[in-house]
Structure formats: C-alpha cells, structure tokens
Short mmCIF file of N, CA and C in Angstrom, two decimals:
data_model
loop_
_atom_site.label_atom_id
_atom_site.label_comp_id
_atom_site.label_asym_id
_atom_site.label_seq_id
_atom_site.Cartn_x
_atom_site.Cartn_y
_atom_site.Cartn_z
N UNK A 1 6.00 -6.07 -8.72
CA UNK A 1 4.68 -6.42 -8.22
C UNK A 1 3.75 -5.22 -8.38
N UNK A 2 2.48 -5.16 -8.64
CA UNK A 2 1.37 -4.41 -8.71
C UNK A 2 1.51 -3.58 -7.38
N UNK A 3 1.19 -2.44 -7.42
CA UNK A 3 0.52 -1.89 -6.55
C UNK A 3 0.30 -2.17 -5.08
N UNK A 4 -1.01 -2.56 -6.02
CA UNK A 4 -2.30 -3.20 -4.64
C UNK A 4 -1.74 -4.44 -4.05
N UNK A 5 -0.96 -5.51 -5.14
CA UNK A 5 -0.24 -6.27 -4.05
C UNK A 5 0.58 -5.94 -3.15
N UNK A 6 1.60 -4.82 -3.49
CA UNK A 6 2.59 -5.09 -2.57
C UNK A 6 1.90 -4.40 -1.22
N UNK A 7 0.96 -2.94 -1.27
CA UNK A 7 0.40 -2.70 -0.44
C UNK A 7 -0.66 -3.62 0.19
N UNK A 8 -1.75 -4.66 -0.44
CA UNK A 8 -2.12 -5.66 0.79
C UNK A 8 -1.54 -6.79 1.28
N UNK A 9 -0.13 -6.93 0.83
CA UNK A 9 0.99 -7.58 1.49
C UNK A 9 1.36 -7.09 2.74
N UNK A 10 1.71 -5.50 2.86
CA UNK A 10 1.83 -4.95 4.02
C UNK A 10 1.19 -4.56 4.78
N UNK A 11 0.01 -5.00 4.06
CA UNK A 11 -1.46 -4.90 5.60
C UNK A 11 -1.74 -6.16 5.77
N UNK A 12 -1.69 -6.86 5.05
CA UNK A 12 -1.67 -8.46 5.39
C UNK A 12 -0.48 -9.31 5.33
N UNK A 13 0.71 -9.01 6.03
CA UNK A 13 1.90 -9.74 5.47
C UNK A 13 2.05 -11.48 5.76
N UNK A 14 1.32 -11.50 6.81
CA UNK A 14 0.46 -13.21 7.20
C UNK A 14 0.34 -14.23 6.11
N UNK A 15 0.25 -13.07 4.81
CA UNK A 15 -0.55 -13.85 3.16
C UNK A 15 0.36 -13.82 2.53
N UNK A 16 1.51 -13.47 2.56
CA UNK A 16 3.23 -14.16 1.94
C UNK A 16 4.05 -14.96 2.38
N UNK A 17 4.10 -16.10 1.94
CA UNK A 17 4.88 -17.48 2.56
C UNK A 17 4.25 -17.65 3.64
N UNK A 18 3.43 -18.15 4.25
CA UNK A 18 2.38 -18.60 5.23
C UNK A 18 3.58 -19.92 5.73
N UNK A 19 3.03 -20.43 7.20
CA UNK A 19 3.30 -21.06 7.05
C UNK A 19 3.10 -22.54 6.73
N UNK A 20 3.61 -23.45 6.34
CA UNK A 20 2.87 -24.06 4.74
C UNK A 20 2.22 -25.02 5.84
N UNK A 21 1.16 -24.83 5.21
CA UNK A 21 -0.04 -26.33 5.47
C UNK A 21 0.05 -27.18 4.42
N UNK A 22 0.59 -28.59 4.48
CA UNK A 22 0.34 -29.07 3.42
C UNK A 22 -1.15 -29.35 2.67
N UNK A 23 -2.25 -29.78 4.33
CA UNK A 23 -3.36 -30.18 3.97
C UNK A 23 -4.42 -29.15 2.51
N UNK A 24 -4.00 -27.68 3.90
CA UNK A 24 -4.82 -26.47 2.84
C UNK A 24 -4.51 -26.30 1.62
N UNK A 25 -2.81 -26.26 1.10
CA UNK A 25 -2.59 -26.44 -0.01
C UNK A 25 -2.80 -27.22 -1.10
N UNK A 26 -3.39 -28.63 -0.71
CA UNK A 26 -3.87 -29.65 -1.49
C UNK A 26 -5.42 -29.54 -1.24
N UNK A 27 -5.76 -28.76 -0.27
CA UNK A 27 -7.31 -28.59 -0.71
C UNK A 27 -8.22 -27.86 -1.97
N UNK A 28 -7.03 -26.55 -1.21
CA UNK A 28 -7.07 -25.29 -2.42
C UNK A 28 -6.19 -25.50 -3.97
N UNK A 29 -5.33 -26.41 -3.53
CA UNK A 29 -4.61 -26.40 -4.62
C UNK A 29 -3.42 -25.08 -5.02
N UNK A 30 -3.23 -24.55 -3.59
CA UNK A 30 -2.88 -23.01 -4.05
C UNK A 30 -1.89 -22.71 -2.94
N UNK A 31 -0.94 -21.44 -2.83
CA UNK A 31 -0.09 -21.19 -1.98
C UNK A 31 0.17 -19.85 -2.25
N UNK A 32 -0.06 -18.82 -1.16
CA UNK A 32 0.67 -17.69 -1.56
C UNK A 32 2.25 -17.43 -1.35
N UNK A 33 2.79 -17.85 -1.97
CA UNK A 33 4.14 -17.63 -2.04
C UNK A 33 4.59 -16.31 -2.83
N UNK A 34 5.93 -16.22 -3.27
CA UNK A 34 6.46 -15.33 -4.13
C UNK A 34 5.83 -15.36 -5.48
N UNK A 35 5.80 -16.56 -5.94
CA UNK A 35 5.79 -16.82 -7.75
C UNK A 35 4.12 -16.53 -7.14
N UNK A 36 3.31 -17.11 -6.44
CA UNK A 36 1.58 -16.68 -6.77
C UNK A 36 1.25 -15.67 -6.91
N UNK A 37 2.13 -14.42 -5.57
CA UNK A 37 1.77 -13.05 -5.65
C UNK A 37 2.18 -12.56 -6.58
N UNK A 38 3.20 -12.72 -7.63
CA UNK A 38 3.70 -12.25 -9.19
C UNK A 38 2.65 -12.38 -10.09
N UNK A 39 2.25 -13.98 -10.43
CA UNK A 39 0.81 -14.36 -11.00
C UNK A 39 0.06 -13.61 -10.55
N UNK A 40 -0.33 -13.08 -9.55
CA UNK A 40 -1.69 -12.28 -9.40
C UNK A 40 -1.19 -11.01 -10.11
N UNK A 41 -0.16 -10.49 -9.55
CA UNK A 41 0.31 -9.03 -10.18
C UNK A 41 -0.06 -8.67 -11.64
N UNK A 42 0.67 -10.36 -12.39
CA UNK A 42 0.50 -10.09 -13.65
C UNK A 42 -1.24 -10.17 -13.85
N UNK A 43 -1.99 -10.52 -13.67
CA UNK A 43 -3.14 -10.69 -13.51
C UNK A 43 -3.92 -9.87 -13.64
N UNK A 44 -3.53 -8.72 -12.58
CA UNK A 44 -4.17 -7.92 -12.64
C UNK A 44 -3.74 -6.22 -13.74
N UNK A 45 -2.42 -7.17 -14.06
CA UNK A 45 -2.16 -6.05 -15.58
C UNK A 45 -2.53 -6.54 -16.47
N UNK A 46 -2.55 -7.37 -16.68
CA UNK A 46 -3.58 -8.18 -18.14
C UNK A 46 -4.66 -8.86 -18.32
N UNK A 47 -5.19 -9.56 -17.35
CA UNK A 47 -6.48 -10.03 -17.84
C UNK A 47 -8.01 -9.79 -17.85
N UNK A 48 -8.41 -10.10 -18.42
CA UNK A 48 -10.05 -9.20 -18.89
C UNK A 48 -10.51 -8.72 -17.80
N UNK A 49 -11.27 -8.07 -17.16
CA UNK A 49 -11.89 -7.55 -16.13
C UNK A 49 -12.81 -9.09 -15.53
N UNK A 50 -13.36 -9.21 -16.77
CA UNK A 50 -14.46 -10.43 -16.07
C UNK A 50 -14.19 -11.50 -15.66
N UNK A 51 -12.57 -12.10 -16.00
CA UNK A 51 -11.88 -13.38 -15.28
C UNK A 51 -11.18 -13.23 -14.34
N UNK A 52 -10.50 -12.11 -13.53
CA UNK A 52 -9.69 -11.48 -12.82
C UNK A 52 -9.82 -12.00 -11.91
N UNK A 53 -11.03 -11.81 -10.74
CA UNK A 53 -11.38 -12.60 -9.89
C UNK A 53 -11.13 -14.05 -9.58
N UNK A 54 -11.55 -14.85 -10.94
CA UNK A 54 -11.24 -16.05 -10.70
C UNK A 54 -10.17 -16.53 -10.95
N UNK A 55 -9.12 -15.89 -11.68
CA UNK A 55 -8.02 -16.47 -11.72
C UNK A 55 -7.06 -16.00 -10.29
N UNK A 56 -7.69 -15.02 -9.50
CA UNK A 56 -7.01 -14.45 -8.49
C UNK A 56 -7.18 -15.26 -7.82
N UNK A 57 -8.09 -15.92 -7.46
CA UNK A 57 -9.04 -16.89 -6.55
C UNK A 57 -8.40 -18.29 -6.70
N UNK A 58 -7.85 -18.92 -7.96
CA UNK A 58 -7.35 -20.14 -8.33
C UNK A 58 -6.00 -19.73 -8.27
N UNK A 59 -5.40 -18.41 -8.14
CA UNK A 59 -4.23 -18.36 -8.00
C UNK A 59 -3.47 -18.80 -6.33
N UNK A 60 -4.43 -17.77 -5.67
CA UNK A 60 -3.98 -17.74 -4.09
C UNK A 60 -4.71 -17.81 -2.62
N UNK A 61 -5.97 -18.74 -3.97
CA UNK A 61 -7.05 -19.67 -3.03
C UNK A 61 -8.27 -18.97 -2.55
N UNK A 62 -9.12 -18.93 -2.30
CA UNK A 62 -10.67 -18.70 -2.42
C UNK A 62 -10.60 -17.62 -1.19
N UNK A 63 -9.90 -18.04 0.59
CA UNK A 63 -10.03 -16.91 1.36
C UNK A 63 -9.31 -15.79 1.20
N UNK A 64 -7.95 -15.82 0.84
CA UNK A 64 -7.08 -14.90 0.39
C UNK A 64 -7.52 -14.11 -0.72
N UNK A 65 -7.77 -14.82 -1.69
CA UNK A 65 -8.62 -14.40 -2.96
C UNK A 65 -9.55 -12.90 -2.83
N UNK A 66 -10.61 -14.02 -1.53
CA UNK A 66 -11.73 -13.07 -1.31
C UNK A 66 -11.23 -11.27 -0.88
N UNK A 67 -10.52 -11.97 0.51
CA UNK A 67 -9.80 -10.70 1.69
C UNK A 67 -8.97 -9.53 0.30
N UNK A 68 -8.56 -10.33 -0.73
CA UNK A 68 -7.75 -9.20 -1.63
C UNK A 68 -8.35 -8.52 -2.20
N UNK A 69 -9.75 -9.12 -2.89
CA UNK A 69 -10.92 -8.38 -3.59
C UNK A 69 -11.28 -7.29 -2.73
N UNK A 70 -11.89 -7.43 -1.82
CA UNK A 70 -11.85 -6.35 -0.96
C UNK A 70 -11.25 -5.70 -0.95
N UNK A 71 -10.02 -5.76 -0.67
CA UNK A 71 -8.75 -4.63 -0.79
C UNK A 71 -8.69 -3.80 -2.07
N UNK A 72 -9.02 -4.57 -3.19
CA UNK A 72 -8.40 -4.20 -4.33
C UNK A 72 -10.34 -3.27 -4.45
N UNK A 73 -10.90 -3.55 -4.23
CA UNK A 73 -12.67 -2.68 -4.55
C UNK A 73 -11.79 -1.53 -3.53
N UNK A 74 -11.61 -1.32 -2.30
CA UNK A 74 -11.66 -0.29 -1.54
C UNK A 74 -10.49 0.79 -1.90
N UNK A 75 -9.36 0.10 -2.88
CA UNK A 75 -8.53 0.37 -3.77
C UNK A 75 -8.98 1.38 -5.20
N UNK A 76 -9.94 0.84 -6.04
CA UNK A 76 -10.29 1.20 -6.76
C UNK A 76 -11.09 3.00 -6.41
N UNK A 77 -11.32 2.54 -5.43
CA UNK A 77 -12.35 4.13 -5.01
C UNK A 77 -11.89 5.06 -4.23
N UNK A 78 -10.60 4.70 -4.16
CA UNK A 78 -9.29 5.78 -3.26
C UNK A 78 -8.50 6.72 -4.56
N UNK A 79 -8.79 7.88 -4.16
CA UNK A 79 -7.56 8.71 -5.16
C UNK A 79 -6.72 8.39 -5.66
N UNK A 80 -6.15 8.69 -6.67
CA UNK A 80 -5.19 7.97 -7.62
C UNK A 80 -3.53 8.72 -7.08
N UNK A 81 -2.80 8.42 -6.83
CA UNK A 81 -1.65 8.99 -6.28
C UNK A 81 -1.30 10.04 -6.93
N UNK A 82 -1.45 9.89 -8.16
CA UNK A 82 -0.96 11.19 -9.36
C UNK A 82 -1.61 11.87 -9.20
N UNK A 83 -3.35 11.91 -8.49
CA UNK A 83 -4.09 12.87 -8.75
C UNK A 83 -4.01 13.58 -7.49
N UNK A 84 -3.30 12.67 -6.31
CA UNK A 84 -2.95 13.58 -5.40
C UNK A 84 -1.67 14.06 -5.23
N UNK A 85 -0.93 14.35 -5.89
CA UNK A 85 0.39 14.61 -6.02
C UNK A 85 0.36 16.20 -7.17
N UNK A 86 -0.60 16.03 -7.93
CA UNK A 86 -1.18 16.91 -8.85
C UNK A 86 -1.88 18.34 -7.97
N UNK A 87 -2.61 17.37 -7.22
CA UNK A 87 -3.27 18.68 -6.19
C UNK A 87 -3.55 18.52 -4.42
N UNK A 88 -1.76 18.58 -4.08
CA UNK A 88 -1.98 17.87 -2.45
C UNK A 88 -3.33 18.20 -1.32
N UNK A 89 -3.26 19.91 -1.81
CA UNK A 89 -3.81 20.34 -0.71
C UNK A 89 -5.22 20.17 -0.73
N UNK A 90 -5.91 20.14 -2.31
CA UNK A 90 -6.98 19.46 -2.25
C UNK A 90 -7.51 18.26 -2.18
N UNK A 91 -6.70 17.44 -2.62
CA UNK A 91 -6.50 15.92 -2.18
C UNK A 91 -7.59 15.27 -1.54
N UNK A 92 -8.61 14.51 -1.72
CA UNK A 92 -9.77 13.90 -0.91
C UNK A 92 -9.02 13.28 0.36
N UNK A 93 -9.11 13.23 1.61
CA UNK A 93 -8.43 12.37 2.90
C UNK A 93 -9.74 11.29 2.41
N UNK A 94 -9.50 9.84 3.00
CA UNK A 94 -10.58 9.17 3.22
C UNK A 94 -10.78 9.00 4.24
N UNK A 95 -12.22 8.84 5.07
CA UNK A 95 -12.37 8.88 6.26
C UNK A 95 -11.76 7.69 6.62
N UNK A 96 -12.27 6.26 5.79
CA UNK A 96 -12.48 5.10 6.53
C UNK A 96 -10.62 4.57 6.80
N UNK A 97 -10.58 4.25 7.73
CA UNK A 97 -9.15 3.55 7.72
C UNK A 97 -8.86 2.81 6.89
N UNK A 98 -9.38 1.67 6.48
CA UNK A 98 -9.02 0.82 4.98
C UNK A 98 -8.84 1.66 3.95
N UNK A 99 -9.27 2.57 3.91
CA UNK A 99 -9.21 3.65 2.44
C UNK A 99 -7.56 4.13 2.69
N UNK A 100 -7.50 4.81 3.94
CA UNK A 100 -6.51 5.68 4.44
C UNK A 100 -5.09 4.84 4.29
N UNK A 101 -6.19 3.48 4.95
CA UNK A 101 -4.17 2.24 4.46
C UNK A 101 -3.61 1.98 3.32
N UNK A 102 -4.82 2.22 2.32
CA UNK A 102 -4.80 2.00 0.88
C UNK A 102 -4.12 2.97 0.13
N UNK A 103 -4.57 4.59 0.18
CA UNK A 103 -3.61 5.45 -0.01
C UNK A 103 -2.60 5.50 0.47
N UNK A 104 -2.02 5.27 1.44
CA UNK A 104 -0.91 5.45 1.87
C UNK A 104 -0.08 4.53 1.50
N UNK A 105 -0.29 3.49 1.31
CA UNK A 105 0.23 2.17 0.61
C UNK A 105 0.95 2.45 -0.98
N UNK A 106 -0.43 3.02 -1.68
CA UNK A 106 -0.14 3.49 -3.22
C UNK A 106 0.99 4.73 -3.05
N UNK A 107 0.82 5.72 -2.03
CA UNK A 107 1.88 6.52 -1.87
C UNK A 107 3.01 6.34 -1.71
N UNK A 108 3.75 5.91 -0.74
CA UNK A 108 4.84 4.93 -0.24
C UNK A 108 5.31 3.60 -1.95
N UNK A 109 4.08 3.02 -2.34
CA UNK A 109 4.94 2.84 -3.83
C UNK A 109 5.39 3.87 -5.21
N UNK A 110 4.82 5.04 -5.01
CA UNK A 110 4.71 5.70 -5.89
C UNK A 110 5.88 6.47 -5.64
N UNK A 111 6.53 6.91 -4.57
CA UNK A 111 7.81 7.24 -3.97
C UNK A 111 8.97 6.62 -4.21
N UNK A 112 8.92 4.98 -4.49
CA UNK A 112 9.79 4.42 -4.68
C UNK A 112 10.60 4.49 -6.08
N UNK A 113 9.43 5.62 -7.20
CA UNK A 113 9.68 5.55 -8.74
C UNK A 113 9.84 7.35 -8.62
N UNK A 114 9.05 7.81 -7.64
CA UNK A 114 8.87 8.83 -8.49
C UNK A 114 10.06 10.01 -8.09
N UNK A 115 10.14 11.07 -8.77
CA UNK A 115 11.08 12.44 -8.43
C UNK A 115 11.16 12.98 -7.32
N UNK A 116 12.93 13.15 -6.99
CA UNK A 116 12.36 13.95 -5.89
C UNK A 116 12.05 15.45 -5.70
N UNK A 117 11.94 15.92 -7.04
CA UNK A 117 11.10 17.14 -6.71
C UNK A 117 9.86 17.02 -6.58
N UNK A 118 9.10 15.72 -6.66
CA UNK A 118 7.67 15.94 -5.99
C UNK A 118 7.43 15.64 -4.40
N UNK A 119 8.55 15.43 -4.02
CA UNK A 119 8.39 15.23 -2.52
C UNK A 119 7.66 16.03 -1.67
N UNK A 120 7.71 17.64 -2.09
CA UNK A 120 7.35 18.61 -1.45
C UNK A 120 5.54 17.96 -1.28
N UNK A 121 5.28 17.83 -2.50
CA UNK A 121 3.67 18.13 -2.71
C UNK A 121 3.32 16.28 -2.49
N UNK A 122 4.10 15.33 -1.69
CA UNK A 122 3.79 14.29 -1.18
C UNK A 122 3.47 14.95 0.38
N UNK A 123 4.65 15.74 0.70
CA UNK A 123 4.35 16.25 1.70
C UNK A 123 3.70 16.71 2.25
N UNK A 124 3.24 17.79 1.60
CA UNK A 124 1.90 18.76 1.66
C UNK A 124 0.63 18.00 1.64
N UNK A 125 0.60 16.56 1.36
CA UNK A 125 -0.35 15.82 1.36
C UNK A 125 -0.14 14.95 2.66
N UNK A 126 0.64 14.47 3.07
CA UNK A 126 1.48 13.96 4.74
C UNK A 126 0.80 14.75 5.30
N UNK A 127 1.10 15.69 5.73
CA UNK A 127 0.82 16.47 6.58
C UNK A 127 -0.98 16.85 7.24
N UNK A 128 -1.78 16.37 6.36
CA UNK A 128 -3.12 16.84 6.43
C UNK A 128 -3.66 15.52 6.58
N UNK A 129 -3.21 13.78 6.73
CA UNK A 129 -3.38 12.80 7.07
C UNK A 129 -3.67 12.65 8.34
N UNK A 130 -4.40 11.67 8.95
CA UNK A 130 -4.31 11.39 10.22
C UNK A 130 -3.02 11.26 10.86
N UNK A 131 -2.35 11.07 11.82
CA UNK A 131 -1.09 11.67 12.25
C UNK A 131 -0.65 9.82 12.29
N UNK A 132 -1.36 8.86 12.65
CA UNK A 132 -1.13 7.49 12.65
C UNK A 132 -0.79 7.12 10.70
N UNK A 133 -1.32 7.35 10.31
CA UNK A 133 -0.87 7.36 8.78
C UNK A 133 -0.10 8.05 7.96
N UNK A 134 -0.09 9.64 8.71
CA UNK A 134 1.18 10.27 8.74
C UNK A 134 2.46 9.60 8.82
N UNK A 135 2.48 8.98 9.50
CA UNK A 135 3.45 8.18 10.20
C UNK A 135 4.30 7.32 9.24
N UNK A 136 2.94 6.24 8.91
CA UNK A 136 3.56 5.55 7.89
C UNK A 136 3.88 5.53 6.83
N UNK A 137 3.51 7.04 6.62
CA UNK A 137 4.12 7.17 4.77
C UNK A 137 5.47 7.85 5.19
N UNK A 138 5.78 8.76 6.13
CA UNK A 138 6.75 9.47 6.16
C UNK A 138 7.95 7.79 6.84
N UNK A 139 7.48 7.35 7.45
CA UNK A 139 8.59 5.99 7.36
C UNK A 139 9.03 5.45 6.26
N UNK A 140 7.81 5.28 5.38
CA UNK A 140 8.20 4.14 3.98
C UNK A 140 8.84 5.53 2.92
N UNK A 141 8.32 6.76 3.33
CA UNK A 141 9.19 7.68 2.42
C UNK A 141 10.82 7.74 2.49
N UNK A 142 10.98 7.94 3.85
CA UNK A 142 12.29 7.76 4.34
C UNK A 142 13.44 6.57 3.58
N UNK A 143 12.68 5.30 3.22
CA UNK A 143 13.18 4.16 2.87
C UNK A 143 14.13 4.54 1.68
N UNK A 144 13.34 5.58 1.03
CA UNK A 144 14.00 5.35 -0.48
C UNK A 144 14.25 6.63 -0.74
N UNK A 145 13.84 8.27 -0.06
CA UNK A 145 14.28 9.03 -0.20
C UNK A 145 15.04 9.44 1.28
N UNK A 146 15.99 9.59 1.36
CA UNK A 146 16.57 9.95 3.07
C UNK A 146 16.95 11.45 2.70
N UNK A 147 16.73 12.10 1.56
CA UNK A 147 16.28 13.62 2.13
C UNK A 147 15.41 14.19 2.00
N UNK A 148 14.83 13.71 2.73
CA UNK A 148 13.14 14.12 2.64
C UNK A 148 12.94 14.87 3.49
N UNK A 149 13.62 15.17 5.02
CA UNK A 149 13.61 15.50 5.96
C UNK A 149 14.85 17.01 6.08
N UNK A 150 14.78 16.85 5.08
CA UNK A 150 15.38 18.82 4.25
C UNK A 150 14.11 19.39 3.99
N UNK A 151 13.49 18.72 3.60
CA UNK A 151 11.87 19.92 3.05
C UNK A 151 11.36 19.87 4.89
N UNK A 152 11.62 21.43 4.74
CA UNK A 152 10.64 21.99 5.81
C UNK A 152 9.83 21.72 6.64
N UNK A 153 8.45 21.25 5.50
CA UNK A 153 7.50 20.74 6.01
C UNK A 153 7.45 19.13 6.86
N UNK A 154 8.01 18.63 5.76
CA UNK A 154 8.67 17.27 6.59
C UNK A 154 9.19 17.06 8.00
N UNK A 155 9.96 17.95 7.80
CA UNK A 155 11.10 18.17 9.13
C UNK A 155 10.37 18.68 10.56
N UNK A 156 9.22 19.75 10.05
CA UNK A 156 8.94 20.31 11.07
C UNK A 156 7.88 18.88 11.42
N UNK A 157 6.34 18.35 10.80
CA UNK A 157 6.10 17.53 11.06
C UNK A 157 6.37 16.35 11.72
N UNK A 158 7.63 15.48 11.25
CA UNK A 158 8.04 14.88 12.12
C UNK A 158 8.58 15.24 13.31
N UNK A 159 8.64 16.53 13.69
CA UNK A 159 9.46 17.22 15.30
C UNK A 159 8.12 17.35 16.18
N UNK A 160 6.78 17.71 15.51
CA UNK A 160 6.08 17.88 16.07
C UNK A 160 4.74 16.57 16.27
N UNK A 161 5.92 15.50 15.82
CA UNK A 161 5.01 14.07 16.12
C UNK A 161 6.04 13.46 16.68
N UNK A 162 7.09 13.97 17.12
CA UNK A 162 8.30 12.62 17.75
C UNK A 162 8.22 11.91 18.61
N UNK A 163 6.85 12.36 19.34
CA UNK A 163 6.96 11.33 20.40
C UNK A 163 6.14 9.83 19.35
N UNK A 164 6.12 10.03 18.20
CA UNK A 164 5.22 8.83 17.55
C UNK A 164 6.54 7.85 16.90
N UNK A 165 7.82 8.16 17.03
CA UNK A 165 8.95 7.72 16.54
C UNK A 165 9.80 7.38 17.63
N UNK A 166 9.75 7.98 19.12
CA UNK A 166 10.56 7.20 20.02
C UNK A 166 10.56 5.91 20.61
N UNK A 167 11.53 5.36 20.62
CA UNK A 167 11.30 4.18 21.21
C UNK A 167 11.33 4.09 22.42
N UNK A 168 10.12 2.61 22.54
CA UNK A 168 9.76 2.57 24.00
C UNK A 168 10.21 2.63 25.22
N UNK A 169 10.03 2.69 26.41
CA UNK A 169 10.75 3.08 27.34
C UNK A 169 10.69 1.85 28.26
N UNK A 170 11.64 0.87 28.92
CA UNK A 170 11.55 -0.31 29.39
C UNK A 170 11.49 0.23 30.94
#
C-alpha cells in the first residue's frame, strides 16, 4: 500500500472495512475495503495527476474520497522522510498537528524498509518532535526494529517520557 494510505488508515482507521451499509454502498457505488484501498494505492502510483482525484473519489466514494484529499494535500507539503533522515537535526518540525501526524506516519513506514543504521538519525529527529508524536513513532519504530532502544538517544528519551508508556492505574 502507498504511503499516504496506510498512514490515513491509521488516522482514520473507521475508513477500512466500515461497517457495511448496504444502502451507502449502492448509493456511492463504493466500499472501502481491502481491494479499494489497494486501487487507490495503485492510483496514486500511476495515474495522471489530473484524474487522480476522481478515480479516488469513484474508488472509495465522494466523503472518504474528499477527507483523503486532504490528507494526501497536507501530505504533499510535509518533508519528505529521506530529506529528513538526510538532515535530522535540521529537519523542518511542522507546527500543525495534521502535518505532525503525517510525518510521523511517512516515518514509521519508512522504518519498516529502511536500514538499521539510519535509526540513529530517525532518532535524532524523535527526539526534537512534540513528545505526543514522539511517542508514536518510537512505538511504530519498535514494531519492526526492537533494537532501537540500544541507541542511546532512544533509550534515554523513552526513560525520560515513561510516564507516557505506563499503563493506567485502576
């Protein structure tokens, strides 16, 4: 899956396998299921710039459609992961939270492919995040690298956010 899907999947996970309306589906004609969010994926690796939209839109229906465009514009104008991985410490933060979910999203996929000798300088970019988004990259990092928490910086970070990892107290 693309990117931007799998990350506005996990800010919107509501918009994968819904649960099925028959009515809406015969209105729209459309369903976000597995095979739609693939179609969009591919979609958005191949087709012209100027049909994109609408085939996104006929893919996984006009509101979903819309809510992804959005995602995918506020997407487009967020740092490129490579380019922050290239230069952590200068790295643009984005102020706005949608930006911030968006990078962190592309980060957390870009982890799933990439080396782990760049972990350090994912890190070095962790670390200078808001501490709530901190959070969630060093979780989804964890997923696929579990020694991540050997680099230093990592280690000390998460010690000095643990109370953002304990569980609740009944």
């Amino acid at each position: 899956f693309h990117p931007w899907v799998r990350g506005f999947i996990d800010f919107r996970p509501e918009h994968l396998c819904p649960v099925f309306d028959g009515a809406l589906v015969q209105a729209e004609r459309t369903a976000c299921n597995y095979r739609s969010w693939e179609a969009v994926s591919n979609i958005l690796r191949h087709a012209r710039p100027s049909v994109k939209d609408e085939l996104v839109c006929g893919t996984i229906g006009n509101a979903v459609g819309s809510e992804f465009r959005g995602y995918c514009q506020i997407a487009e104008n967020c740092p490129h992961p490579d380019e922050i991985l290239k230069h952590p410490e200068e790295a643009i933060i984005p102020k706005d939270p949608s930006a911030l979910f968006v990078v962190t999203a592309a980060l957390a996929d870009r982890a799933r492919t990439m080396d782990k000798g760049k972990l350090p300088a994912m890190i070095a970019y962790l670390v200078r995040l808001p501490v709530e988004f901190g959070a969630l990259l060093i979780t989804d990092v964890l997923r696929v690298h579990s020694t991540v928490l050997t680099i230093p910086a990592a280690s000390k970070w998460v010690s000095k956010h643990s109370d953002i990892f304990a569980s609740p107290r009944k």
